[in-house]
Short mmCIF file of C-alpha atoms and ligand atoms in Angstrom, two decimals:
data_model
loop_
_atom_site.label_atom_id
_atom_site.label_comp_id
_atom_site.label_asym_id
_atom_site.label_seq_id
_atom_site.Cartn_x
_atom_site.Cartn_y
_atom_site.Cartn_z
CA UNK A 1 -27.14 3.88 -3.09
CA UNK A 2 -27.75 3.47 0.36
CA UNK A 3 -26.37 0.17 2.79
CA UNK A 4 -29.84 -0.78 3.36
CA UNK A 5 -30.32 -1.61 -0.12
CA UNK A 6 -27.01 -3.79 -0.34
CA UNK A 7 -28.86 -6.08 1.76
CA UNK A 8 -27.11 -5.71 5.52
CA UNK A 9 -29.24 -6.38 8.22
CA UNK A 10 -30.29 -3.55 10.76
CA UNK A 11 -28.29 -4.02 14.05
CA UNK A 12 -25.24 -3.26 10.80
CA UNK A 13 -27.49 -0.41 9.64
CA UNK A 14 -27.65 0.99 13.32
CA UNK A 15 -23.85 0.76 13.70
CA UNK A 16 -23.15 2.60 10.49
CA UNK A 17 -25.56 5.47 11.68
CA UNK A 18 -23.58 5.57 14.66
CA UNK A 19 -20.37 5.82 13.06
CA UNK A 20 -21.90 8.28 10.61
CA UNK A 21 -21.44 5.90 7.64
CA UNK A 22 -24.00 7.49 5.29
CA UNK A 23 -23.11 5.91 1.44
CA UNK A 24 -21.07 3.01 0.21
CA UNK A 25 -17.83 3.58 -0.94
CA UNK A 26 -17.32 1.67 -4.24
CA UNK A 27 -15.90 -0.69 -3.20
CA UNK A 28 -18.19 -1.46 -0.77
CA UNK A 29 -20.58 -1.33 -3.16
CA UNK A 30 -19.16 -4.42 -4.97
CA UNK A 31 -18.08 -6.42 -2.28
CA UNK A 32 -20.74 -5.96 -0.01
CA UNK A 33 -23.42 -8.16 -2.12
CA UNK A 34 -20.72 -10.52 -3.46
CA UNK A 35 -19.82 -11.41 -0.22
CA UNK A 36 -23.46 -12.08 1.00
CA UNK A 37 -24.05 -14.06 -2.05
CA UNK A 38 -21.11 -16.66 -0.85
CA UNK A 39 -18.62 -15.39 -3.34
CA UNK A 40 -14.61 -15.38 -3.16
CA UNK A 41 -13.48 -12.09 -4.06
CA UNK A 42 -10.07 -10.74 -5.26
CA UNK A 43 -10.14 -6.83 -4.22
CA UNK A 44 -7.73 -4.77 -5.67
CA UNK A 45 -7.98 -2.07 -2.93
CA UNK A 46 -6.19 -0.11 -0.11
CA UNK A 47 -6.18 1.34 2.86
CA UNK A 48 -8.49 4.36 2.51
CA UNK A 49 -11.11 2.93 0.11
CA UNK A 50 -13.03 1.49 3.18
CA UNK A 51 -12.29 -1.95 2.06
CA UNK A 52 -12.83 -2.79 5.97
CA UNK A 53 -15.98 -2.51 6.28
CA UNK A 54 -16.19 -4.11 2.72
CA UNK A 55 -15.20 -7.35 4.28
CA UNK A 56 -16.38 -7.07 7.51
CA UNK A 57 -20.09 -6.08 7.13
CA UNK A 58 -21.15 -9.08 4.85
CA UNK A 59 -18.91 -11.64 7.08
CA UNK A 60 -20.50 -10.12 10.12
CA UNK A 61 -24.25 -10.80 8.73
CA UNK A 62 -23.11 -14.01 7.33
CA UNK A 63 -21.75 -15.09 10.77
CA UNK A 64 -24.86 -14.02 12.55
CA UNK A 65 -27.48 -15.55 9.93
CA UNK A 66 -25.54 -18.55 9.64
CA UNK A 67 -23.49 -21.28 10.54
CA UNK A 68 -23.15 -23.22 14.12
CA UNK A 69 -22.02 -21.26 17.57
CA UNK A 70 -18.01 -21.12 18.24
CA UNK A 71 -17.04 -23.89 19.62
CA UNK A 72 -14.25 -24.14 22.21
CA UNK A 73 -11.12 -23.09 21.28
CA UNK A 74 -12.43 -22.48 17.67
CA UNK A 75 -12.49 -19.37 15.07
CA UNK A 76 -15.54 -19.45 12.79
CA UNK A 77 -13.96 -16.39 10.42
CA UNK A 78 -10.51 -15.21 10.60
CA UNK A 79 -8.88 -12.18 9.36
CA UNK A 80 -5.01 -12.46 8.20
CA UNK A 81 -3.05 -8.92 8.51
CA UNK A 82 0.49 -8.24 8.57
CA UNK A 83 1.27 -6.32 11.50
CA UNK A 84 0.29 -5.77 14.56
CA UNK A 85 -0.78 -2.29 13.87
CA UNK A 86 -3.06 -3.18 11.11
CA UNK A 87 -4.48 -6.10 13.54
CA UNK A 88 -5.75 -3.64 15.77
CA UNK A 89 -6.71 -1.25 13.69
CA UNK A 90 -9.20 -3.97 11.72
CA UNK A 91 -9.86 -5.52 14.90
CA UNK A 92 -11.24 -2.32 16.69
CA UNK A 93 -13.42 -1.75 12.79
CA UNK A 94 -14.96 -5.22 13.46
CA UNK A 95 -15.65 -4.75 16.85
CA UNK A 96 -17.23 -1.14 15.82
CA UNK A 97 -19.77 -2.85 13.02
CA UNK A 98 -20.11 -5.71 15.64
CA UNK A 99 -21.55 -3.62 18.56
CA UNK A 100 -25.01 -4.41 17.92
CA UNK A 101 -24.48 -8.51 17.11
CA UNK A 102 -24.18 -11.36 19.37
CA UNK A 103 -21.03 -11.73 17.70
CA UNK A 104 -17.06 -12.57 19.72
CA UNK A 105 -14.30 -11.03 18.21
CA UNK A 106 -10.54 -10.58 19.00
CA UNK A 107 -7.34 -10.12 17.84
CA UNK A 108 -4.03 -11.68 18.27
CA UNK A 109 -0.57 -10.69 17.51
CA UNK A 110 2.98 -11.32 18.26
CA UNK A 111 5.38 -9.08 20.65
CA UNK A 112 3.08 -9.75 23.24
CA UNK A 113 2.45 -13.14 25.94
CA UNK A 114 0.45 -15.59 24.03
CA UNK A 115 -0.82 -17.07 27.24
CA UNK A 116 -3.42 -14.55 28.15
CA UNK A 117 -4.65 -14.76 24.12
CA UNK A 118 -4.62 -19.04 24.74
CA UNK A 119 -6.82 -18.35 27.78
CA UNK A 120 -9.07 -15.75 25.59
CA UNK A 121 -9.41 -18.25 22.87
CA UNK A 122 -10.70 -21.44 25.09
CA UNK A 123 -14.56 -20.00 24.24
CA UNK A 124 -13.86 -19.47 21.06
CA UNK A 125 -14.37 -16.55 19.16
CA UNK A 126 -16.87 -16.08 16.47
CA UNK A 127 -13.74 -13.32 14.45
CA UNK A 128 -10.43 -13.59 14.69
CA UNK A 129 -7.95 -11.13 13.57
CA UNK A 130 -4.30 -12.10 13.52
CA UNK A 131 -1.07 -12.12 12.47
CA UNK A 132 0.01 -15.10 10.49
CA UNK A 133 3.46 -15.79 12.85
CA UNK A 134 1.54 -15.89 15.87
CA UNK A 135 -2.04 -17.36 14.32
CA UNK A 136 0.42 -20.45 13.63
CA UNK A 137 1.74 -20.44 17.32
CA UNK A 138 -1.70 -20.90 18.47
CA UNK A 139 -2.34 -23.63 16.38
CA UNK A 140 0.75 -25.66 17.04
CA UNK A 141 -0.09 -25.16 20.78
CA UNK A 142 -3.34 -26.24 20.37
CA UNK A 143 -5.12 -23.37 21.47
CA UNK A 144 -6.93 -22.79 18.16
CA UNK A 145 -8.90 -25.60 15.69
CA UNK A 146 -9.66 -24.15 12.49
CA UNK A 147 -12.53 -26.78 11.38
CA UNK A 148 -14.97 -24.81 11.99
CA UNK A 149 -13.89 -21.64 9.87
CA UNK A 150 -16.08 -20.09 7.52
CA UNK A 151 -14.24 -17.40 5.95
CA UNK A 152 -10.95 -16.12 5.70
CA UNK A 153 -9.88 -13.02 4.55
CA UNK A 154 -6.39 -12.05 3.74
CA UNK A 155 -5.75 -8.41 4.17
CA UNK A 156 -3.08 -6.46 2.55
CA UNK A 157 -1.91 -9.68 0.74
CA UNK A 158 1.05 -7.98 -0.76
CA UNK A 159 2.17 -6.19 2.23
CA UNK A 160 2.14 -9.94 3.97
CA UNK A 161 4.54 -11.16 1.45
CA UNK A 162 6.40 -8.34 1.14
CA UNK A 163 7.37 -9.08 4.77
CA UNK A 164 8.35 -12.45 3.92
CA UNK A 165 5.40 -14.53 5.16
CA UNK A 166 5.29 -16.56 2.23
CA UNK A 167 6.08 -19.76 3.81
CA UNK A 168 3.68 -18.75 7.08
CA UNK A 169 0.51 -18.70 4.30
CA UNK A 170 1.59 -21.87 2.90
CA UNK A 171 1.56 -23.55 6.38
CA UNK A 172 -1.82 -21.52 7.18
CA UNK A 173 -3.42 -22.87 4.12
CA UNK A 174 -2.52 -26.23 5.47
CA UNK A 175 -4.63 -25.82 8.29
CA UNK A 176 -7.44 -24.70 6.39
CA UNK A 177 -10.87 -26.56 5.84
CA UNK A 178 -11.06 -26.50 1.83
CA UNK A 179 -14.68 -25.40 2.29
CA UNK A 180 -14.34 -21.83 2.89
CA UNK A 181 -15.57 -18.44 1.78
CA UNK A 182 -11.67 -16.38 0.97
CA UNK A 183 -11.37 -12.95 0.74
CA UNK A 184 -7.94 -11.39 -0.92
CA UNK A 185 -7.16 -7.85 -0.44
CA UNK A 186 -4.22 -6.08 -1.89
CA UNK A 187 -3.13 -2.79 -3.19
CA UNK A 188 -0.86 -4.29 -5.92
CA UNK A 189 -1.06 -7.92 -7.97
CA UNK A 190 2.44 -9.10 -8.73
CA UNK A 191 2.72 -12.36 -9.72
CA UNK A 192 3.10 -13.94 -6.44
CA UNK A 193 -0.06 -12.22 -5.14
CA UNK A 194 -1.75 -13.74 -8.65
CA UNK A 195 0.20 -17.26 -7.69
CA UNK A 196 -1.58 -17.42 -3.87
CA UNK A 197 -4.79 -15.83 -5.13
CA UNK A 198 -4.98 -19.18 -7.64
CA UNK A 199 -4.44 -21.54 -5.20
CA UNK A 200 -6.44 -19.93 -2.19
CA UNK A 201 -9.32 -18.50 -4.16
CA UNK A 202 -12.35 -20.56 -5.61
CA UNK A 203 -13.40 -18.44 -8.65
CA UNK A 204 -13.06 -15.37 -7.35
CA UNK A 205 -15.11 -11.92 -8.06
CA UNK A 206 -12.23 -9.58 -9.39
CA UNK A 207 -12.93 -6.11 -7.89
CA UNK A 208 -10.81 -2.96 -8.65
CA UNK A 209 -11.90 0.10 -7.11
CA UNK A 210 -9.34 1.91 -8.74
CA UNK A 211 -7.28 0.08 -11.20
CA UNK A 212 -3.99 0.73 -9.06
CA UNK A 213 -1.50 -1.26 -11.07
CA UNK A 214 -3.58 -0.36 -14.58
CA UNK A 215 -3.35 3.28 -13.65
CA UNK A 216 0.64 2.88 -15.15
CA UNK A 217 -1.94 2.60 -19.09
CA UNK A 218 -3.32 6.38 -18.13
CA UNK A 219 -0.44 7.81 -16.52
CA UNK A 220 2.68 9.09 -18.56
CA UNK A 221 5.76 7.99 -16.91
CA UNK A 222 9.44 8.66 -17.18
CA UNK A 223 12.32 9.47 -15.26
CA UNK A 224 14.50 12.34 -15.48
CA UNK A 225 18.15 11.09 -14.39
CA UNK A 226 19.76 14.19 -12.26
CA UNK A 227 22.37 14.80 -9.33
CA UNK A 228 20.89 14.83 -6.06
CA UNK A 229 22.04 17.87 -5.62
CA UNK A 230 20.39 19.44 -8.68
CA UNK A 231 17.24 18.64 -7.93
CA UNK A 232 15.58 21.48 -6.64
CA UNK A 233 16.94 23.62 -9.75
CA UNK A 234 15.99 20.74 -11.89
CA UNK A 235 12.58 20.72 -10.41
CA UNK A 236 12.20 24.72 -10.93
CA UNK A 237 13.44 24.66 -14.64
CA UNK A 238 11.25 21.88 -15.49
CA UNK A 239 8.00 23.57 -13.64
CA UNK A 240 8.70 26.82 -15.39
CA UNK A 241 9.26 24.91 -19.40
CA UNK A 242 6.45 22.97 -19.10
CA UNK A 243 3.94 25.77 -17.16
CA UNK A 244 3.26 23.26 -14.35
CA UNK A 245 -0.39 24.62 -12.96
CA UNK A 246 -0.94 22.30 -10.16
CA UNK A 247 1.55 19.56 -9.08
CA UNK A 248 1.48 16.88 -6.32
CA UNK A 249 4.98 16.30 -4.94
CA UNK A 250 6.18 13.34 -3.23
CA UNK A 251 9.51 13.81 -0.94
CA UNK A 252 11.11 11.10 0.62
CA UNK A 253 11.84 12.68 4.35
CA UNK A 254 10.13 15.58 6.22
CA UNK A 255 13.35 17.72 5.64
CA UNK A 256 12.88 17.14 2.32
CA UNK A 257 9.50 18.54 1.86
CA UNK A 258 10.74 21.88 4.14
CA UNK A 259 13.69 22.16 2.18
CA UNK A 260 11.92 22.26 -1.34
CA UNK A 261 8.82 24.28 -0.06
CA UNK A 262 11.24 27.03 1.18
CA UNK A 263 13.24 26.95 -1.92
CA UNK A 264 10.20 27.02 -3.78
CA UNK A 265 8.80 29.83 -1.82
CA UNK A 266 12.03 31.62 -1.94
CA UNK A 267 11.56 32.38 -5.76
CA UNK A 268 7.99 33.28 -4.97
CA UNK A 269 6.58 30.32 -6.39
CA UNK A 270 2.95 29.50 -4.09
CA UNK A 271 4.25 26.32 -2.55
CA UNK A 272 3.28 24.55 0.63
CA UNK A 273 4.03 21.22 2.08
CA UNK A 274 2.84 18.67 4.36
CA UNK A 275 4.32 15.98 6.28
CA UNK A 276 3.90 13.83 9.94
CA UNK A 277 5.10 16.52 12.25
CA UNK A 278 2.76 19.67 10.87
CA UNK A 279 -0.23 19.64 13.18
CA UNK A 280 -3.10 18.04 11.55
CA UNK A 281 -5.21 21.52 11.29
CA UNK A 282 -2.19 22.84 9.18
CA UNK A 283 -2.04 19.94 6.98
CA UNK A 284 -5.71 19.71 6.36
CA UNK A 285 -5.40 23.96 5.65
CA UNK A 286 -2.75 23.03 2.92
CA UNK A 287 -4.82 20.37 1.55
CA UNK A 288 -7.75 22.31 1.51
CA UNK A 289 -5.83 25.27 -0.67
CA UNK A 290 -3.86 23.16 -2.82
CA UNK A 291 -7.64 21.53 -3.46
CA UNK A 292 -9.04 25.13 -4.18
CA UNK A 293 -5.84 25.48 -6.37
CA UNK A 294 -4.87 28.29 -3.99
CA UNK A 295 -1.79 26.75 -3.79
CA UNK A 296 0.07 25.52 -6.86
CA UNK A 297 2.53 22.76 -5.25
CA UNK A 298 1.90 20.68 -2.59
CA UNK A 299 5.06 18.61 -1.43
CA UNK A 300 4.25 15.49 0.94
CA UNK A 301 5.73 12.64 2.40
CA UNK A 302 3.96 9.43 1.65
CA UNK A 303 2.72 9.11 5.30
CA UNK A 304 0.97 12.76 5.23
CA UNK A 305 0.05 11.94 1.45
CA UNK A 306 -1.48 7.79 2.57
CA UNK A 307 -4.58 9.65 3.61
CA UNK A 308 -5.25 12.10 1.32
CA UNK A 309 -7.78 12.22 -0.71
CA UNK A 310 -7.45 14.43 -3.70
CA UNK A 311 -9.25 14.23 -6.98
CA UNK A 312 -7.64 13.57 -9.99
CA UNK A 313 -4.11 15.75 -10.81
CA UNK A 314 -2.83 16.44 -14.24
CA UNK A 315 0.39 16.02 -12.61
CA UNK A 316 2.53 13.89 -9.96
CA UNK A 317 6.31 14.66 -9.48
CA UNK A 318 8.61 12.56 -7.24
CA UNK A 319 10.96 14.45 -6.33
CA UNK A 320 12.36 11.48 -4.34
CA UNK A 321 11.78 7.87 -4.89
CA UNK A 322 9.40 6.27 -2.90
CA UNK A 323 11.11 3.43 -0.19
CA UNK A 324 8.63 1.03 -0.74
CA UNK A 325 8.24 0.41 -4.19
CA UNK A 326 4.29 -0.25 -3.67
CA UNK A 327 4.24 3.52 -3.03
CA UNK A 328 4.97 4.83 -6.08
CA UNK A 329 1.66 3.40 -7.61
CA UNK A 330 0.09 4.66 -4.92
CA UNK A 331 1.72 8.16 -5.68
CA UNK A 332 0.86 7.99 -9.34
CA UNK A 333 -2.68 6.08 -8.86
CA UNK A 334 -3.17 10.08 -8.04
CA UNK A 335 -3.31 11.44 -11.23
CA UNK A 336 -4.78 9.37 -14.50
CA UNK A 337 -7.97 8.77 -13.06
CA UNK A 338 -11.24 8.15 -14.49
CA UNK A 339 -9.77 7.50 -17.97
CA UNK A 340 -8.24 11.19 -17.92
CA UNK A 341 -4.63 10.57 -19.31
CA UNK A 342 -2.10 12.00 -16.29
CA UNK A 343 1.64 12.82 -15.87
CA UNK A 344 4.38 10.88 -13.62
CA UNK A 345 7.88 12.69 -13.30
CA UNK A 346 10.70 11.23 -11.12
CA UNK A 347 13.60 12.65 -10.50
CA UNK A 348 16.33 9.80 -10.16
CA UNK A 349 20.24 10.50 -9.00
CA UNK A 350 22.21 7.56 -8.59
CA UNK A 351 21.77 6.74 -5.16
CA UNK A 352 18.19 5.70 -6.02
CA UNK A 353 19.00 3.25 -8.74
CA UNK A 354 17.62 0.15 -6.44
CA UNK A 355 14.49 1.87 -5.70
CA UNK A 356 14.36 2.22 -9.14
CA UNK A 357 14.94 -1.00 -10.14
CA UNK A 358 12.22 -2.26 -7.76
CA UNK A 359 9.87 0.13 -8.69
CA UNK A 360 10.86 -1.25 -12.19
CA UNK A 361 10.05 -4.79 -11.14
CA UNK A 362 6.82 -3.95 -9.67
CA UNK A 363 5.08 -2.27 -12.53
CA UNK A 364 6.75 -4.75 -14.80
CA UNK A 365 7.95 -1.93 -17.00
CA UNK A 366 10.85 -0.16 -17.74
CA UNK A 367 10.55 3.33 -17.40
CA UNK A 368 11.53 5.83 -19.92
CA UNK A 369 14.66 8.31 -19.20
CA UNK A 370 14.59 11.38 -20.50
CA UNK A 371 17.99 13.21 -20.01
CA UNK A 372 17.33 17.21 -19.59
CA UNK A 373 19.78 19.48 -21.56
CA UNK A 374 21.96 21.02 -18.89
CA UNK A 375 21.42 18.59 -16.01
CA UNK A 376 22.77 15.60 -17.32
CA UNK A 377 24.15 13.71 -14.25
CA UNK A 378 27.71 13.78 -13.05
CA UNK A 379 26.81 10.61 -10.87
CA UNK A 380 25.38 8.69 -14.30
CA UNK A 381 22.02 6.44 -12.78
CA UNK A 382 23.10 3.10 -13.94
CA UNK A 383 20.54 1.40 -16.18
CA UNK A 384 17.80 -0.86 -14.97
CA UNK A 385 15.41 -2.70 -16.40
CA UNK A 386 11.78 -4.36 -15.27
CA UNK A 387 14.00 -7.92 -14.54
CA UNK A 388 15.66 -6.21 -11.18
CA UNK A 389 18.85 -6.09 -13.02
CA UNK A 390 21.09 -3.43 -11.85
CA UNK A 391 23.82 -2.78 -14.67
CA UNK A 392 26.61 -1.50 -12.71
CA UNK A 393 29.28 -0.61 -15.95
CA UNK A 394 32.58 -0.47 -14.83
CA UNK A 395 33.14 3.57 -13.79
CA UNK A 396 36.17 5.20 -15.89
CA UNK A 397 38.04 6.41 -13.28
CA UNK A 398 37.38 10.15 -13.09
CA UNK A 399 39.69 13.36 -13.15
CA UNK A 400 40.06 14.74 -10.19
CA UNK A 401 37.74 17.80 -10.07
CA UNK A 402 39.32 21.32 -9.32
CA UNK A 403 36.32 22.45 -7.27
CA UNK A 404 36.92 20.63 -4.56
CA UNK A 405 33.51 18.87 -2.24
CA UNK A 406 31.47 16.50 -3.99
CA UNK A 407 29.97 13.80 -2.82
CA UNK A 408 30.74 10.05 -2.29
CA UNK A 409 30.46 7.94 -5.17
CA UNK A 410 30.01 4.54 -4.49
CA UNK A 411 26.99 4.10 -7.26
CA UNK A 412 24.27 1.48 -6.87
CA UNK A 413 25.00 1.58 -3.28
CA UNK A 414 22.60 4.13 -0.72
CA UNK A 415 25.48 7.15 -0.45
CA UNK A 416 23.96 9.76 2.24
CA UNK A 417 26.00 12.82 1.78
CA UNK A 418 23.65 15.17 3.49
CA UNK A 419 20.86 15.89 5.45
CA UNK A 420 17.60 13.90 3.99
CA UNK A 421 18.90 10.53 3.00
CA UNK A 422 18.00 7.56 5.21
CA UNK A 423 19.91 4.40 5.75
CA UNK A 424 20.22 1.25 4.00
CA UNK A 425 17.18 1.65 1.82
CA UNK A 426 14.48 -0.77 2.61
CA UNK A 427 13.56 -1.90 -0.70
CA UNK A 428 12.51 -5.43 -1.03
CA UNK A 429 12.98 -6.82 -4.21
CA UNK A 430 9.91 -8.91 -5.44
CA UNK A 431 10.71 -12.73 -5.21
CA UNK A 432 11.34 -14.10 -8.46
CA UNK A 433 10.87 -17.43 -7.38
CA UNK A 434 7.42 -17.74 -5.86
CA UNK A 435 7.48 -19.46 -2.26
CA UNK A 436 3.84 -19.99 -1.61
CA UNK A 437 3.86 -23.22 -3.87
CA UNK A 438 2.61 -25.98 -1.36
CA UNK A 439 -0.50 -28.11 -0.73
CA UNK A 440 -3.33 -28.90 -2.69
CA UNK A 441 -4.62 -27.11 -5.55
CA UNK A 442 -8.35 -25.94 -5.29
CA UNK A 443 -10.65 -27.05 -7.58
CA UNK A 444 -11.49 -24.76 -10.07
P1 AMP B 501 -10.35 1.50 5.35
O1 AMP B 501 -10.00 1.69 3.92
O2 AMP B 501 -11.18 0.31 5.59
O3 AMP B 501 -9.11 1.54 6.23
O4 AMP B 501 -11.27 2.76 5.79
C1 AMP B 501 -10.80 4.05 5.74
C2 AMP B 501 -11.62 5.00 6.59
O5 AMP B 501 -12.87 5.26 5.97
C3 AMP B 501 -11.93 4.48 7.98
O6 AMP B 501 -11.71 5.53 8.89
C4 AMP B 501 -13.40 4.15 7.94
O7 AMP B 501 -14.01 4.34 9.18
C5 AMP B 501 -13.94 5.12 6.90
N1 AMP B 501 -15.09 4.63 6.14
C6 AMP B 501 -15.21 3.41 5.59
N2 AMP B 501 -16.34 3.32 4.89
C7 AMP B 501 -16.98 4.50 5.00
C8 AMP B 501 -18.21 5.02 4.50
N3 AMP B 501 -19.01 4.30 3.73
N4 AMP B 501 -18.53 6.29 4.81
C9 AMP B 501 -17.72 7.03 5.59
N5 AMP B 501 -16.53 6.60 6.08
C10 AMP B 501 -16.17 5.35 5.80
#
C-alpha cells in the first residue's frame, strides 16, 4: 500500500517523500480514508504508531479542498493535546505535512504570554494546536471564534483527563459548532474516555491498531507478591524454574535497571539494560542484540522502552510497577501480539500496592497472585481489587526481629528505604464519577 493510493493529494505526497515516509503505518491506513470520507473516528492508538500523520494528512487535504478561508480571529480545525510538549511536537508534524499547502498553522499553550499568541491569532489560522487551559483563555478573551471549525481532534484523550481536564472539555464542547468532523485519540478506553467519546463523537469509525486494552485476553497476567528487597533473587529463581529465553524487563528508575543488569551479569547471566542517560548509539546497540536474541534480558525504563519497537515477546516482567498505570498496558501490549498468547509477570512488594490498585482499576481486572514458595513477603501486599479498594487489614503487631535493619513499614503508603524509590507516587486513580457530563447530547 502506498499513500498515493489512500487518496492524499500530491503537495502531501511530496512532503512525505521529503520526510522519507515511504508506507502507511496501519493505522494510517485506516484513518487516512475514513477521515477523507467525512467520518468521526475513535483511534485506539499511541504515540509511536504514527497516529499524527493519521490525523493530520486527511484534515490537511480536507482543509485545502474545502471549506471557506480563515476568517479573522478564527480556527477552521483545531487540535486538543495535553501538554505543552505534545503541542509542539504535533504542531511542528503539521507544519512538516503542511509545507507544500497554502495552509496557517500554530500552536498555543500555557506557561507562556498569551498576548503575542492573541496578536498571532487576529488572521486566523487555518490549524490550531492547543492546550485546552489556554485554548479556553483565548476564547473568553475573545481572541478566538470557533464558528467556523471544521474538525477537531482530541489527542491523547486519556492523558487529557488523566490530568484533570475534564471540566476544560466540557466547557470546550460548549463552544463547539455541533457540525463538526471529531477525531478521538487515546492509548487506553476507560469508561470516561467511552463517556466523552459518546457525547463528542457522531458515529464514530472504531480503529485499533493494536488492541491495547484487549491485549490483557492474549497476555497471561499475575503478580508475584515479594519484598522489595528480594526481588532481584526472586527475579533469578523464577528466570532459572521457568527457563526464561528472552525477557523484556521494565524497571521503575535508571538505578534500577543498572542495579539488576549488574546483578544479572554478575551470575553470568547475558543481560543488558537501557534507560534515558545511555547514549542513544548504546541503547539502539542493546536493542539491536536483545532483537538478534544476542542478549537474553533487556531491562528498561518506560521512557527508553516508549520508543521501542520490538516484535512480539513470549515474555514481559515488571520488575517494578509502572507510575502511570497507562504504562503497564503499554508494557504488556509488548508481548501477546498478533493472537500469539504472551506472559505478564510483576513483581509487587508492599510499597506498590496503589500502583497496583490503579493498574487494577484500569484494566478492570483483578490480577491473579501467585505466592512463590520461599519468598513469601514479610511486608504482606495488602489485597486489591479492580474497584480501587485498598484493603488495609489491621497489621498484628510484629515481634521484634533479632537481625536488626529492616525497613519502614508503613504499608499502603510509598516507604523509600533505599536508593531507587521515588516520592509520593504519582498514580492517579481513575474518576469513578465521570465529570465530562454537560451540554447537549449529539444526535446519534
Ligand atoms: P506518532 O505516533 O505520530 O508520534 O509518530 C511516530 C514517529 O513515526 C514520528 O517520528 C513520525 O515522523 C514517524 N512516522 C509516522 N508515520 C510514518 C510512516 N508512514 N513512515 C515512516 N515514519 C513515520
Amino acid at each position: 500500500m502506498t499513500f498515493a493510493s489512500l487518496g492524499l493529494i500530491e503537495p502531501l505526497l511530496r512532503a512525505l517523500e521529503t520526510l522519507g515516509y515511504q508506507t502507511p503505518t496501519p493505522v494510517q491506513a485506516q484513518a487516512i480514508p475514513a477521515v477523507l470520507a467525512g467520518r468521526d473516528l475513535m483511534a485506539a492508538a499511541q504515540t509511536g504508531t504514527g497516529k499524527t500523520a493519521g490525523f493530520a494528512l486527511p484534515l490537511l487535504q480536507l482543509l485545502t479542498m474545502e471549506g471557506p478561508k480563515v476568517s479573522a480571529n478564527s480556527a477552521r480545525a483545531l487540535i486538543l493535546c495535553p501538554t505543552r510538549e505534545l503541542a509542539e511536537q504535533v504542531h511542528a508534524s503539521v507544519a512538516e505535512y503542511a509545507q507544500h499547502l497554502p495552509l496557517t498553522t500554530y500552536a498555543v499553550y500555557g506557561g507562556v504570554s498569551i498576548n503575542p499568541q492573541m496578536m498571532k491569532l487576529r488572521k486566523g489560522v487555518d490549524i490550531l494546536v492547543a492546550t485546552p487551559g489556554r485554548l479556553i483563555d483565548l476564547f473568553r478573551q475573545n481572541a478566538l471564534k470557533l464558528n467556523q471549525l471544521q474538525t477537531l481532534v482530541l489527542d491523547e484523550a486519556d492523558r487529557m483527563l488523566d490530568l484533570g481536564f475534564s471540566e476544560e472539555l466540557a466547557n470546550i464542547y460548549r463552544m463547539l459548532p455541533k457540525k463538526r468532523q471529531t477525531l478521538l485519540f487515546s492509548a487506553t478506553f476507560s469508561d470516561d474516555i467511552r463517556l466523552l467519546a459518546s457525547q463528542m463523537l457522531n458515529d464514530p469509525l472504531s480503529i485499533e491498531v493494536s488492541p491495547r486494552n484487549v491485549a490483557a485476553n492474549t497476555v497471561k497476567q499475575w503478580v508475584v507478591p515479594v519484598d522489595k528487597k528480594r526481588k532481584a533473587e526472586l527475579f533469578v529463581h523464577l528466570m532459572r524454574k521457568g527457563r526464561w529465553k528472552q525477557v523484556l524487563v521494565f524497571a521503575k528508575t535508571r538505578n534500577g535497571v543498572d542495579a539488576l543488569v549488574d546483578k544479572l551479569q554478575g551470575l553470568g547471566i547475558n543481560a543488558d539494560g537501557i534507560h534515558g542517560d545511555k547514549p542513544q548509539a548504546t541503547r539502539q546497540r542493546a536493542l539491536d542484540r536483545f532483537k538478534a536474541s544476542d542478549v537474553q534480558i533487556l531491562v528498561a525504563t518506560d521512557v527508553a522502552a516508549r520508543g521501542l519497537d520490538i516484535e512480539d515477546l513470549p515474555l514481559v516482567v515488571n520488575f517494578d510497577l509502572p507510575i502511570v498505570a497507562e504504562d503497564y498496558i503499554h508494557r504488556i501490549g509488548r508481548t501477546g501480539r498478533a493472537g500469539n498468547t504472551g506472559e505478564a509477570i510483576s513483581l509487587v512488594c508492599a510499597d506498590e500496592v496503589n500502583m497496583l490498585s490503579a493498574i487494577e482499576m484500569l484494566t478492570r481486572q483483578t490480577l491473579t497472585r501467585k505466592m512463590e514458595p520461599d519468598f513469601e513477603p514479610e511486608h504482606r501486599v495488602p489485597d486489591t481489587d479492580a474497584s480501587g479498594q485498598v484493603v488495609k487489614k489491621p497489621k498484628k503487631p510484629k515481634k521484634p526481629k533479632t537481625s536488626g535493619g529492616g525497613g519502614k513499614r508503613n504499608l499502603g503508603k510509598w516507604v523509600d528505604s533505599g536508593d531507587v524509590a521515588p516520592a509520593e507516587p504519582s498514580i492517579k486513580p481513575v474518576r469513578k464519577v465521570p465529570v465530562f457530563n454537560t451540554g447537549p447530547r449529539k444526535k446519534k
